[in-house]
CSV table of C-alpha atoms in Angstrom, one decimal:
chain,number,residue,atom,x,y,z
A,49,MET,CA,-65.3,194.3,103.5
A,50,GLU,CA,-63.4,193.1,106.7
A,51,PHE,CA,-65.6,190.2,106.4
A,52,LEU,CA,-65.1,189.1,102.9
A,53,PHE,CA,-60.9,189.8,103.0
A,54,ASP,CA,-60.9,187.3,105.9
A,55,PHE,CA,-62.6,185.3,104.1
A,56,LEU,CA,-61.4,184.9,101.1
A,57,MET,CA,-57.5,184.4,103.0
A,58,ARG,CA,-59.3,182.2,104.9
A,59,LEU,CA,-60.7,180.5,101.5
A,60,VAL,CA,-57.3,180.2,100.5
A,61,ALA,CA,-55.6,178.9,103.6
A,62,GLN,CA,-58.3,176.0,103.2
A,63,PHE,CA,-56.7,175.2,100.3
A,64,GLN,CA,-53.3,174.1,101.5
A,65,SER,CA,-54.9,172.0,104.5
A,66,PRO,CA,-54.2,168.9,103.7
A,67,THR,CA,-57.7,167.4,104.4
A,68,LEU,CA,-59.3,169.6,100.8
A,69,GLY,CA,-56.1,168.8,99.5
A,70,PHE,CA,-56.6,165.2,99.3
A,71,LEU,CA,-60.4,165.5,98.2
A,72,ILE,CA,-58.3,168.1,95.1
A,73,GLY,CA,-56.1,164.9,94.7
A,74,GLY,CA,-59.2,162.8,94.9
A,75,MET,CA,-59.8,164.8,91.6
A,76,VAL,CA,-56.6,165.6,89.8
A,77,LEU,CA,-55.7,162.0,89.7
A,78,ALA,CA,-59.8,160.8,88.2
A,79,ALA,CA,-59.0,163.2,85.9
A,80,LEU,CA,-56.2,162.0,84.3
A,81,GLY,CA,-57.3,158.4,83.8
A,82,SER,CA,-55.4,157.3,87.2
A,83,ASN,CA,-55.2,153.8,87.3
A,84,LEU,CA,-55.5,154.3,91.4
A,85,LYS,CA,-57.8,152.2,93.7
A,86,ILE,CA,-58.9,152.0,96.8
A,87,PRO,CA,-60.5,148.8,98.2
A,88,ASN,CA,-64.4,149.4,98.8
A,89,ALA,CA,-63.8,147.4,102.2
A,90,ILE,CA,-60.8,149.9,102.7
A,91,TYR,CA,-63.0,152.8,102.6
A,92,GLN,CA,-65.8,151.2,104.0
A,93,PHE,CA,-64.4,150.2,107.1
A,94,ILE,CA,-62.0,154.1,107.0
A,95,VAL,CA,-66.2,155.4,107.3
A,96,PHE,CA,-67.2,153.2,110.3
A,97,MET,CA,-63.5,154.2,112.0
A,98,LEU,CA,-64.5,158.1,112.0
A,99,LEU,CA,-67.6,157.1,113.0
A,100,MET,CA,-66.7,155.5,115.6
A,101,LYS,CA,-64.6,157.9,117.1
A,102,ILE,CA,-67.0,160.2,116.7
A,103,GLY,CA,-69.6,157.5,118.6
A,104,ILE,CA,-67.4,157.2,121.3
A,105,GLN,CA,-65.9,160.7,121.8
A,106,GLY,CA,-70.2,161.9,121.7
A,107,GLY,CA,-71.2,159.5,124.3
A,108,ILE,CA,-68.1,160.0,126.6
A,109,GLU,CA,-69.6,164.2,126.3
A,110,ILE,CA,-73.4,163.4,126.8
A,111,ARG,CA,-72.4,161.1,129.9
A,112,GLY,CA,-71.4,164.5,132.2
A,113,ALA,CA,-73.4,167.1,129.6
A,114,ASP,CA,-76.1,169.1,130.6
A,115,LEU,CA,-79.5,167.1,129.0
A,116,SER,CA,-80.9,170.3,128.5
A,117,ALA,CA,-78.6,172.2,126.4
A,118,MET,CA,-78.5,169.8,124.3
A,119,LEU,CA,-82.6,169.5,123.8
A,120,LEU,CA,-82.7,173.1,121.6
A,121,PRO,CA,-79.5,172.5,119.6
A,122,ALA,CA,-81.4,168.7,118.9
A,123,VAL,CA,-84.8,170.9,118.0
A,124,SER,CA,-83.0,172.4,115.5
A,125,ALA,CA,-81.4,169.8,113.6
A,126,VAL,CA,-85.1,168.2,112.9
A,127,ILE,CA,-86.1,171.3,111.9
A,128,ILE,CA,-83.5,172.3,109.9
A,129,GLY,CA,-83.7,168.6,108.0
A,130,VAL,CA,-87.4,169.0,107.1
A,131,VAL,CA,-87.3,172.6,106.3
A,132,ILE,CA,-84.3,172.0,103.8
A,133,VAL,CA,-86.3,169.3,102.0
A,134,LEU,CA,-89.6,171.9,101.8
A,135,ILE,CA,-88.0,173.8,100.4
A,136,GLY,CA,-85.9,172.1,97.9
A,137,SER,CA,-88.9,170.3,96.4
A,138,PHE,CA,-90.6,174.1,96.5
A,139,VAL,CA,-87.5,175.3,94.2
A,140,PHE,CA,-88.0,172.8,92.2
A,141,SER,CA,-91.7,172.0,91.2
A,142,LEU,CA,-90.6,175.9,89.9
A,143,LEU,CA,-88.3,175.0,88.0
A,144,PRO,CA,-88.6,173.7,83.9
A,145,GLY,CA,-87.7,170.5,83.0
A,146,ILE,CA,-87.2,168.6,86.4
A,147,LYS,CA,-89.1,165.5,87.7
A,148,ARG,CA,-91.2,165.8,90.1
A,149,GLU,CA,-90.0,163.3,92.0
A,150,ASP,CA,-85.9,163.2,91.1
A,151,GLY,CA,-86.5,167.0,92.5
A,152,ILE,CA,-87.4,166.1,95.7
A,153,ALA,CA,-85.1,162.9,96.0
A,154,THR,CA,-82.1,165.1,95.4
A,155,ALA,CA,-83.5,167.4,98.2
A,156,GLY,CA,-83.8,164.7,100.7
A,157,LEU,CA,-80.2,164.1,100.1
A,158,PHE,CA,-79.6,167.7,100.7
A,159,GLY,CA,-81.3,167.4,104.0
A,160,ALA,CA,-79.8,164.5,104.9
A,161,VAL,CA,-75.7,164.5,106.2
A,162,SER,CA,-72.6,163.3,105.0
A,163,ALA,CA,-70.3,161.6,107.1
A,164,SER,CA,-67.4,162.6,105.4
A,165,THR,CA,-67.7,166.3,105.8
A,166,LEU,CA,-68.8,166.0,109.3
A,167,ALA,CA,-65.3,164.4,109.8
A,168,ALA,CA,-63.8,167.3,107.8
A,169,ALA,CA,-65.6,170.1,110.0
A,170,MET,CA,-64.3,168.4,113.4
A,171,VAL,CA,-60.1,168.6,111.9
A,172,LEU,CA,-60.3,172.2,110.6
A,173,LEU,CA,-62.1,173.1,114.1
A,174,GLU,CA,-59.8,171.3,116.3
A,175,GLU,CA,-56.5,173.1,114.0
A,176,GLU,CA,-58.4,177.0,114.6
A,177,ALA,CA,-58.8,175.8,118.0
A,178,ILE,CA,-62.2,176.4,118.1
A,179,TYR,CA,-64.1,174.5,121.6
A,180,PHE,CA,-67.1,172.7,120.2
A,181,GLU,CA,-69.8,170.3,122.6
A,182,ALA,CA,-68.4,166.4,121.7
A,183,TRP,CA,-71.9,165.5,121.4
A,184,VAL,CA,-72.4,167.6,118.5
A,185,PRO,CA,-71.9,165.8,116.0
A,186,ALA,CA,-74.4,163.1,117.5
A,187,LEU,CA,-77.3,165.8,115.7
A,188,TYR,CA,-76.1,164.0,112.7
A,189,PRO,CA,-79.4,161.2,112.8
A,190,PHE,CA,-81.2,164.0,113.9
A,191,MET,CA,-81.6,166.0,110.6
A,192,ASP,CA,-81.0,163.2,108.5
A,193,ILE,CA,-84.4,160.7,108.9
A,194,PRO,CA,-86.7,163.4,109.3
A,195,ALA,CA,-85.5,164.2,105.8
A,196,LEU,CA,-85.0,161.4,104.2
A,197,ILE,CA,-88.2,160.2,105.8
A,198,LEU,CA,-90.4,164.0,104.5
A,199,ALA,CA,-88.8,163.2,100.6
A,200,ILE,CA,-90.7,159.5,100.6
A,201,VAL,CA,-93.2,160.3,101.5
A,202,LEU,CA,-93.3,163.5,99.9
A,203,ALA,CA,-92.4,162.2,96.8
A,204,ASN,CA,-95.1,159.2,97.4
A,205,ILE,CA,-97.2,161.5,98.2
A,206,HIS,CA,-97.0,163.2,94.1
A,207,LEU,CA,-96.8,159.9,93.0
A,208,LYS,CA,-100.2,158.6,93.8
A,209,LYS,CA,-101.4,161.8,92.7
A,210,GLN,CA,-100.1,161.3,89.4
A,211,ASN,CA,-101.9,158.1,89.4
A,212,GLY,CA,-105.1,158.3,90.3
A,213,GLY,CA,-105.1,157.5,93.9
A,214,LYS,CA,-103.3,154.0,93.5
A,215,ASP,CA,-102.8,152.9,97.0
A,216,SER,CA,-99.4,152.5,98.0
A,217,LYS,CA,-98.3,153.8,101.7
A,218,VAL,CA,-95.3,154.6,103.1
A,219,ASP,CA,-93.6,152.9,105.5
A,220,VAL,CA,-92.1,155.1,107.8
A,221,TRP,CA,-90.7,152.7,110.5
A,222,GLY,CA,-89.3,150.7,107.8
A,223,ILE,CA,-87.0,154.0,106.7
A,224,VAL,CA,-86.4,155.0,110.4
A,225,LYS,CA,-84.8,150.9,110.9
A,226,GLU,CA,-83.4,150.6,107.9
A,227,SER,CA,-81.9,154.5,108.3
A,228,LEU,CA,-80.6,153.8,111.7
A,229,ARG,CA,-79.1,150.0,110.1
A,230,GLY,CA,-77.4,151.5,107.7
A,231,SER,CA,-72.8,151.4,108.0
A,232,ALA,CA,-72.8,155.3,108.8
A,233,LEU,CA,-74.9,155.5,111.3
A,234,SER,CA,-75.2,151.8,112.9
A,235,ALA,CA,-71.5,153.2,113.8
A,236,LEU,CA,-72.6,156.1,115.2
A,237,ILE,CA,-74.5,155.2,117.8
A,238,LEU,CA,-73.0,151.7,118.4
A,239,GLY,CA,-70.1,154.1,119.7
A,240,LEU,CA,-72.3,156.8,121.5
A,241,ALA,CA,-73.6,153.5,123.5
A,242,LEU,CA,-70.5,152.7,124.3
A,243,GLY,CA,-69.1,156.2,124.7
A,244,LEU,CA,-71.9,156.6,127.5
A,245,LEU,CA,-71.6,153.1,129.2
A,246,THR,CA,-68.5,151.8,129.4
A,247,LYS,CA,-65.0,153.7,130.2
A,248,SER,CA,-64.1,153.7,126.4
A,249,GLU,CA,-61.4,156.6,126.5
A,250,GLY,CA,-58.7,154.7,126.8
A,251,VAL,CA,-59.5,152.7,123.4
A,252,LEU,CA,-60.9,156.3,122.0
A,253,GLU,CA,-56.9,158.0,123.0
A,254,SER,CA,-54.6,155.0,121.8
A,255,PHE,CA,-56.5,153.8,118.4
A,256,TYR,CA,-58.8,155.7,117.7
A,257,GLU,CA,-58.1,159.5,118.3
A,258,PRO,CA,-54.5,159.0,116.6
A,259,LEU,CA,-56.0,157.1,113.3
A,260,PHE,CA,-58.9,159.5,113.0
A,261,ARG,CA,-57.0,162.3,111.0
A,262,GLY,CA,-54.8,159.6,108.4
A,263,PHE,CA,-58.1,158.1,107.7
A,264,LEU,CA,-60.0,161.5,107.1
A,265,SER,CA,-57.3,162.0,104.3
A,266,VAL,CA,-57.8,158.7,102.7
A,267,LEU,CA,-61.6,158.8,102.4
A,268,MET,CA,-60.5,162.6,101.0
A,269,LEU,CA,-59.3,161.1,98.8
A,270,VAL,CA,-62.1,158.7,97.4
A,271,MET,CA,-64.5,161.1,97.9
A,272,GLY,CA,-62.6,163.2,95.4
A,273,MET,CA,-62.2,160.5,92.7
A,274,GLU,CA,-66.2,159.7,93.5
A,275,ALA,CA,-66.9,163.4,92.3
A,276,PHE,CA,-65.1,163.0,89.7
A,277,ALA,CA,-66.5,159.8,88.1
A,278,ARG,CA,-70.2,161.0,89.0
A,279,ILE,CA,-69.8,164.2,87.2
A,280,ASN,CA,-70.6,162.5,83.8
A,281,GLU,CA,-73.5,161.1,85.6
A,282,LEU,CA,-74.8,164.6,86.2
A,283,ARG,CA,-74.0,165.9,82.6
A,284,ARG,CA,-76.7,164.0,81.1
A,285,VAL,CA,-79.3,165.0,83.9
A,286,ALA,CA,-81.2,168.8,83.5
A,287,HIS,CA,-77.5,171.8,84.7
A,288,LEU,CA,-80.4,173.2,87.3
A,289,TYR,CA,-78.8,170.0,89.2
A,290,ALA,CA,-75.6,171.2,89.6
A,291,VAL,CA,-76.2,175.1,90.2
A,292,TYR,CA,-78.5,173.7,93.4
A,293,ALA,CA,-76.1,171.8,94.7
A,294,PHE,CA,-74.1,174.8,94.5
A,295,ILE,CA,-75.9,177.7,95.7
A,296,ALA,CA,-78.3,175.0,98.2
A,297,PRO,CA,-75.2,174.1,100.8
A,298,ILE,CA,-74.4,178.0,101.0
A,299,ILE,CA,-78.6,178.6,102.1
A,300,HIS,CA,-78.9,175.4,104.2
A,301,GLY,CA,-75.5,176.3,106.2
A,302,LEU,CA,-76.8,179.8,106.5
A,303,ILE,CA,-80.3,178.6,108.0
A,304,ALA,CA,-78.6,176.2,110.6
A,305,PHE,CA,-76.3,179.5,111.9
A,306,GLY,CA,-79.5,181.2,112.2
A,307,LEU,CA,-81.2,178.7,114.3
A,308,GLY,CA,-77.6,177.6,116.1
A,309,TYR,CA,-77.2,181.4,116.9
A,310,ILE,CA,-80.5,181.2,118.1
A,311,ALA,CA,-79.3,178.2,120.9
A,312,HIS,CA,-76.4,180.4,121.6
A,313,VAL,CA,-77.9,183.5,122.7
A,314,THR,CA,-80.6,181.1,125.0
A,315,VAL,CA,-79.3,178.2,126.2
A,316,GLY,CA,-75.3,178.6,125.5
A,317,PHE,CA,-74.8,176.6,123.0
A,318,SER,CA,-70.9,176.8,121.8
A,319,PRO,CA,-69.8,179.3,118.8
A,320,GLY,CA,-67.6,175.5,117.6
A,321,GLY,CA,-71.1,173.6,118.2
A,322,VAL,CA,-73.2,176.6,115.8
A,323,ILE,CA,-70.1,175.6,112.9
A,324,LEU,CA,-70.9,172.0,112.9
A,325,LEU,CA,-74.5,172.2,112.9
A,326,SER,CA,-73.9,174.4,110.7
A,327,VAL,CA,-71.7,172.6,108.1
A,328,ILE,CA,-74.0,169.3,109.1
A,329,ALA,CA,-76.7,171.3,107.6
A,330,ALA,CA,-74.0,172.5,104.5
A,331,SER,CA,-73.5,168.3,104.0
A,332,SER,CA,-76.1,166.6,101.6
A,333,SER,CA,-75.4,162.7,102.0
A,334,ASP,CA,-73.0,160.9,100.1
A,335,ILE,CA,-73.3,157.3,102.2
A,336,SER,CA,-76.2,155.8,104.0
A,337,GLY,CA,-78.9,158.1,102.5
A,338,PRO,CA,-78.8,156.9,98.2
A,339,PRO,CA,-80.0,153.5,99.1
A,340,THR,CA,-82.5,154.6,100.8
A,341,LEU,CA,-83.8,157.2,98.7
A,342,ARG,CA,-83.4,154.3,95.9
A,343,GLY,CA,-85.5,152.1,97.7
A,344,GLY,CA,-87.9,154.2,99.0
A,345,ILE,CA,-89.0,156.1,95.2
A,346,PRO,CA,-87.4,153.7,92.9
A,347,SER,CA,-88.7,155.7,90.4
A,348,ALA,CA,-86.7,158.8,90.6
A,349,ASN,CA,-83.4,159.0,88.5
A,350,PRO,CA,-80.2,158.2,90.7
A,351,SER,CA,-77.8,160.1,88.2
A,352,THR,CA,-79.6,163.3,89.7
A,353,TYR,CA,-79.1,163.3,93.4
A,354,ILE,CA,-76.0,161.3,93.8
A,355,GLY,CA,-74.3,163.2,91.0
A,356,SER,CA,-75.8,166.6,92.3
A,357,SER,CA,-73.9,165.5,95.9
A,358,THR,CA,-71.6,163.7,95.4
A,359,SER,CA,-69.9,165.5,92.5
A,360,VAL,CA,-70.9,169.0,94.0
A,361,GLY,CA,-72.8,169.7,97.1
A,362,THR,CA,-69.9,167.6,99.1
A,363,PRO,CA,-66.9,169.8,97.3
A,364,VAL,CA,-69.2,173.0,98.1
A,365,ALA,CA,-69.8,172.0,101.2
A,366,ILE,CA,-65.9,171.2,102.2
A,367,ALA,CA,-64.3,173.8,100.3
A,368,VAL,CA,-66.8,176.4,100.7
A,369,CYS,CA,-69.1,176.1,104.1
A,370,ILE,CA,-67.1,174.8,106.3
A,371,PRO,CA,-64.2,178.2,105.9
A,372,LEU,CA,-67.5,180.5,105.3
A,373,PHE,CA,-68.9,179.3,108.5
A,374,ILE,CA,-66.1,179.7,110.6
A,375,SER,CA,-65.2,183.3,109.0
A,376,LEU,CA,-68.2,183.9,109.6
A,377,ALA,CA,-68.3,183.1,113.5
A,378,GLN,CA,-65.5,184.7,113.9
A,379,VAL,CA,-66.9,188.0,112.9
A,380,VAL,CA,-71.0,187.2,115.0
A,381,PHE,CA,-68.9,185.7,118.0
A,382,ASN,CA,-65.9,187.9,118.1
A,383,LEU,CA,-63.5,184.6,117.9
B,38,MET,CA,-73.9,109.0,84.2
B,39,THR,CA,-77.2,110.1,83.5
B,40,LEU,CA,-77.7,113.9,83.2
B,41,HIS,CA,-80.9,115.4,83.2
B,42,LYS,CA,-82.1,118.6,81.3
B,43,ALA,CA,-83.3,121.9,83.6
B,44,GLU,CA,-83.5,125.3,82.8
B,45,LYS,CA,-81.7,127.9,84.6
B,46,VAL,CA,-82.5,131.7,85.0
B,47,VAL,CA,-79.9,134.7,84.7
B,48,ILE,CA,-81.1,137.5,86.3
B,49,ILE,CA,-78.3,140.2,86.3
B,50,THR,CA,-79.6,143.1,88.9
B,51,GLU,CA,-79.0,145.9,91.2
B,52,LYS,CA,-77.6,144.8,94.1
B,53,LEU,CA,-80.4,146.9,96.5
B,54,ILE,CA,-83.4,144.8,95.2
B,55,LEU,CA,-81.2,141.4,95.7
B,56,LYS,CA,-83.6,140.5,98.7
B,57,GLY,CA,-86.6,141.0,96.8
B,58,VAL,CA,-85.2,139.2,94.1
B,59,CYS,CA,-84.5,135.8,96.1
B,60,GLN,CA,-88.1,136.1,97.8
B,61,ILE,CA,-89.6,136.2,94.2
B,62,ILE,CA,-87.5,133.5,93.2
B,63,GLU,CA,-88.5,131.3,96.2
B,64,ALA,CA,-91.9,131.6,96.2
B,65,TYR,CA,-91.9,130.9,92.7
B,66,GLY,CA,-90.5,127.2,93.0
B,67,GLY,CA,-87.0,127.8,92.7
B,68,THR,CA,-85.1,125.6,95.3
B,69,GLY,CA,-82.0,127.5,95.7
B,70,TYR,CA,-79.6,129.8,93.9
B,71,THR,CA,-76.5,131.3,93.2
B,72,ILE,CA,-75.2,135.8,93.1
B,73,VAL,CA,-71.8,136.0,92.2
B,74,ALA,CA,-70.8,140.3,91.9
B,75,ALA,CA,-71.0,141.3,88.4
B,76,GLY,CA,-70.2,145.0,86.4
B,77,GLY,CA,-70.0,145.3,82.7
B,78,LYS,CA,-71.9,147.9,80.7
B,79,GLY,CA,-75.5,148.8,79.7
B,80,SER,CA,-78.5,151.1,78.8
B,81,ARG,CA,-77.6,152.6,82.3
B,82,ASN,CA,-74.5,153.9,82.3
B,83,VAL,CA,-71.0,151.4,83.0
B,84,ARG,CA,-71.2,149.4,86.8
B,85,SER,CA,-67.4,148.8,88.1
B,86,THR,CA,-67.2,145.5,90.4
B,87,SER,CA,-65.8,146.0,93.6
B,88,ASP,CA,-61.8,146.7,93.6
B,89,ARG,CA,-62.7,149.8,93.1
B,90,ALA,CA,-64.2,152.3,95.9
B,91,ALA,CA,-67.5,153.1,95.8
B,92,VAL,CA,-69.0,155.6,97.8
B,93,VAL,CA,-72.6,153.7,97.5
B,94,ASP,CA,-71.7,149.8,97.3
B,95,ASP,CA,-75.3,149.3,97.0
B,96,PHE,CA,-75.6,150.2,93.4
B,97,ALA,CA,-73.0,147.5,92.6
B,98,ASN,CA,-74.4,144.9,89.4
B,99,VAL,CA,-75.0,141.4,90.9
B,100,LYS,CA,-75.8,138.6,88.9
B,101,ILE,CA,-78.1,135.9,90.4
B,102,GLU,CA,-78.8,132.0,88.9
B,103,VAL,CA,-81.7,129.6,89.3
B,104,ILE,CA,-81.8,126.3,88.0
B,105,VAL,CA,-85.1,125.5,88.4
B,106,LYS,CA,-87.0,122.1,86.6
B,107,SER,CA,-89.4,123.3,84.3
B,108,LYS,CA,-89.5,126.2,81.2
B,109,THR,CA,-92.9,127.2,82.9
B,110,ILE,CA,-91.2,128.1,86.7
B,111,ALA,CA,-89.1,130.1,84.7
B,112,GLU,CA,-90.5,132.1,83.1
B,113,THR,CA,-92.9,132.4,85.9
B,114,ILE,CA,-89.5,134.0,88.1
B,115,MET,CA,-88.6,135.9,85.7
B,116,ASN,CA,-92.3,138.0,84.3
B,117,GLN,CA,-92.5,138.2,88.8
B,118,VAL,CA,-89.0,139.8,88.8
B,119,ALA,CA,-89.9,142.1,85.2
B,120,LYS,CA,-93.1,143.0,86.7
B,121,LYS,CA,-91.9,144.4,89.9
B,122,TYR,CA,-88.4,145.7,89.8
B,123,PHE,CA,-87.8,146.0,86.2
B,124,GLU,CA,-89.1,149.3,84.9
B,125,ASN,CA,-87.2,151.2,87.5
B,126,TYR,CA,-84.1,149.6,88.4
B,127,SER,CA,-82.0,147.6,86.1
B,128,GLY,CA,-81.9,144.8,84.8
B,129,ILE,CA,-81.8,142.2,82.2
B,130,THR,CA,-83.0,138.3,82.7
B,131,TYR,CA,-82.6,135.7,79.9
B,132,VAL,CA,-83.1,131.3,80.2
B,133,GLU,CA,-80.9,129.1,79.4
B,134,ASP,CA,-81.0,124.9,78.4
B,135,VAL,CA,-78.7,123.3,80.7
B,136,GLU,CA,-78.2,120.0,82.3
B,137,ILE,CA,-78.2,118.7,85.4
B,138,LEU,CA,-76.5,115.8,87.5
B,139,ARG,CA,-78.1,115.4,90.9
B,140,PRO,CA,-82.2,116.3,89.9
B,141,LYS,CA,-84.0,116.1,93.1
B,142,LYS,CA,-81.9,119.2,94.1
B,143,PHE,CA,-84.6,121.1,92.5
B,144,TYR,CA,-87.6,119.3,92.9
B,145,ASN,CA,-89.3,121.1,96.2
B,146,ASP,CA,-91.7,118.7,97.2
């Protein structure tokens, strides 16, 4: 009961946080038909800035970190990515009126990771003064890439069966390459390398760090506007997608919380790290995942997975899951 | 000034498959092409042009124009693109008669 009350209080407090405020503001503006436009180039630059900051900070921390402590969380991330896709594909295969490959693609996108949700969680943890290892955000690709590959492989196996064994090989290495070359992951990996190999503290503290929050607020505005714009697309497909997109982030985050807790007990993974891992699991990709899936599963209808992820999944991950996992951690770890 | 008859193939499709379409154009006798950003409305919803920040930029549309010397080449390119992509990706293609100034530019050999 106390937990529930704490969670509700936290949820209310969250709505006063600027991060979420900008997200809702964007939705309201789009709903009112505002002509406000954030140019695409700026949006892309912001994503680059955020991931570069996350990467450099992670790289600097990895320099001094104990690599064995990172192993279990990294393995957990891979397991979570795979499990999310398996659960999602299975659930969708039981539901009526859902094309199999649409369901698998949606599950794949929810297994993948959203950079904007990750950044929002980092800011909120900093606001709450909850410590997390700076390398935790670098777990992103460990969950993202296996989830996308598995979804594409599953969908192609299904399509192959449907076509009576017509040969259609899945180019796994091609998907890995495409994911790594995507705008989000290339910025993150370059940042990691720079943080690891160069003395990048100066540029991080004077440039990337101070701009992080401001840029995140603009990104949240864009995400809000996009979320509203995509609702129309989601309306045209089965409503079960919206139900899945609402429930799945919470379930995925809880699975990650469980695995993170095991890592906490065995290798001393920080409570903040557990929260962040849960948020990464709860998030669904909106930048790099969709084009990869569109290329890998061309016959799946993009309105289903992009609509589910951008218009429902991401807002739920940011507005519900982040406060939920922070409160849960406070109860579990006595923060 | 002497003008020469030629064919212009126009393909409006998703930016995501641009690379593959261009490979087809070159493989089936196109010597070059022009690509412009496109937006509008079609059977698969409204596509915005690039002034709005799109979360997935790859889903923007492009318009590809190819000038080729004969209708046969034009039809081959259109058929190949349609066969490979138009079942799963949005796209339209049409051909126009045009008059060009320097025909040498459009001969492969």
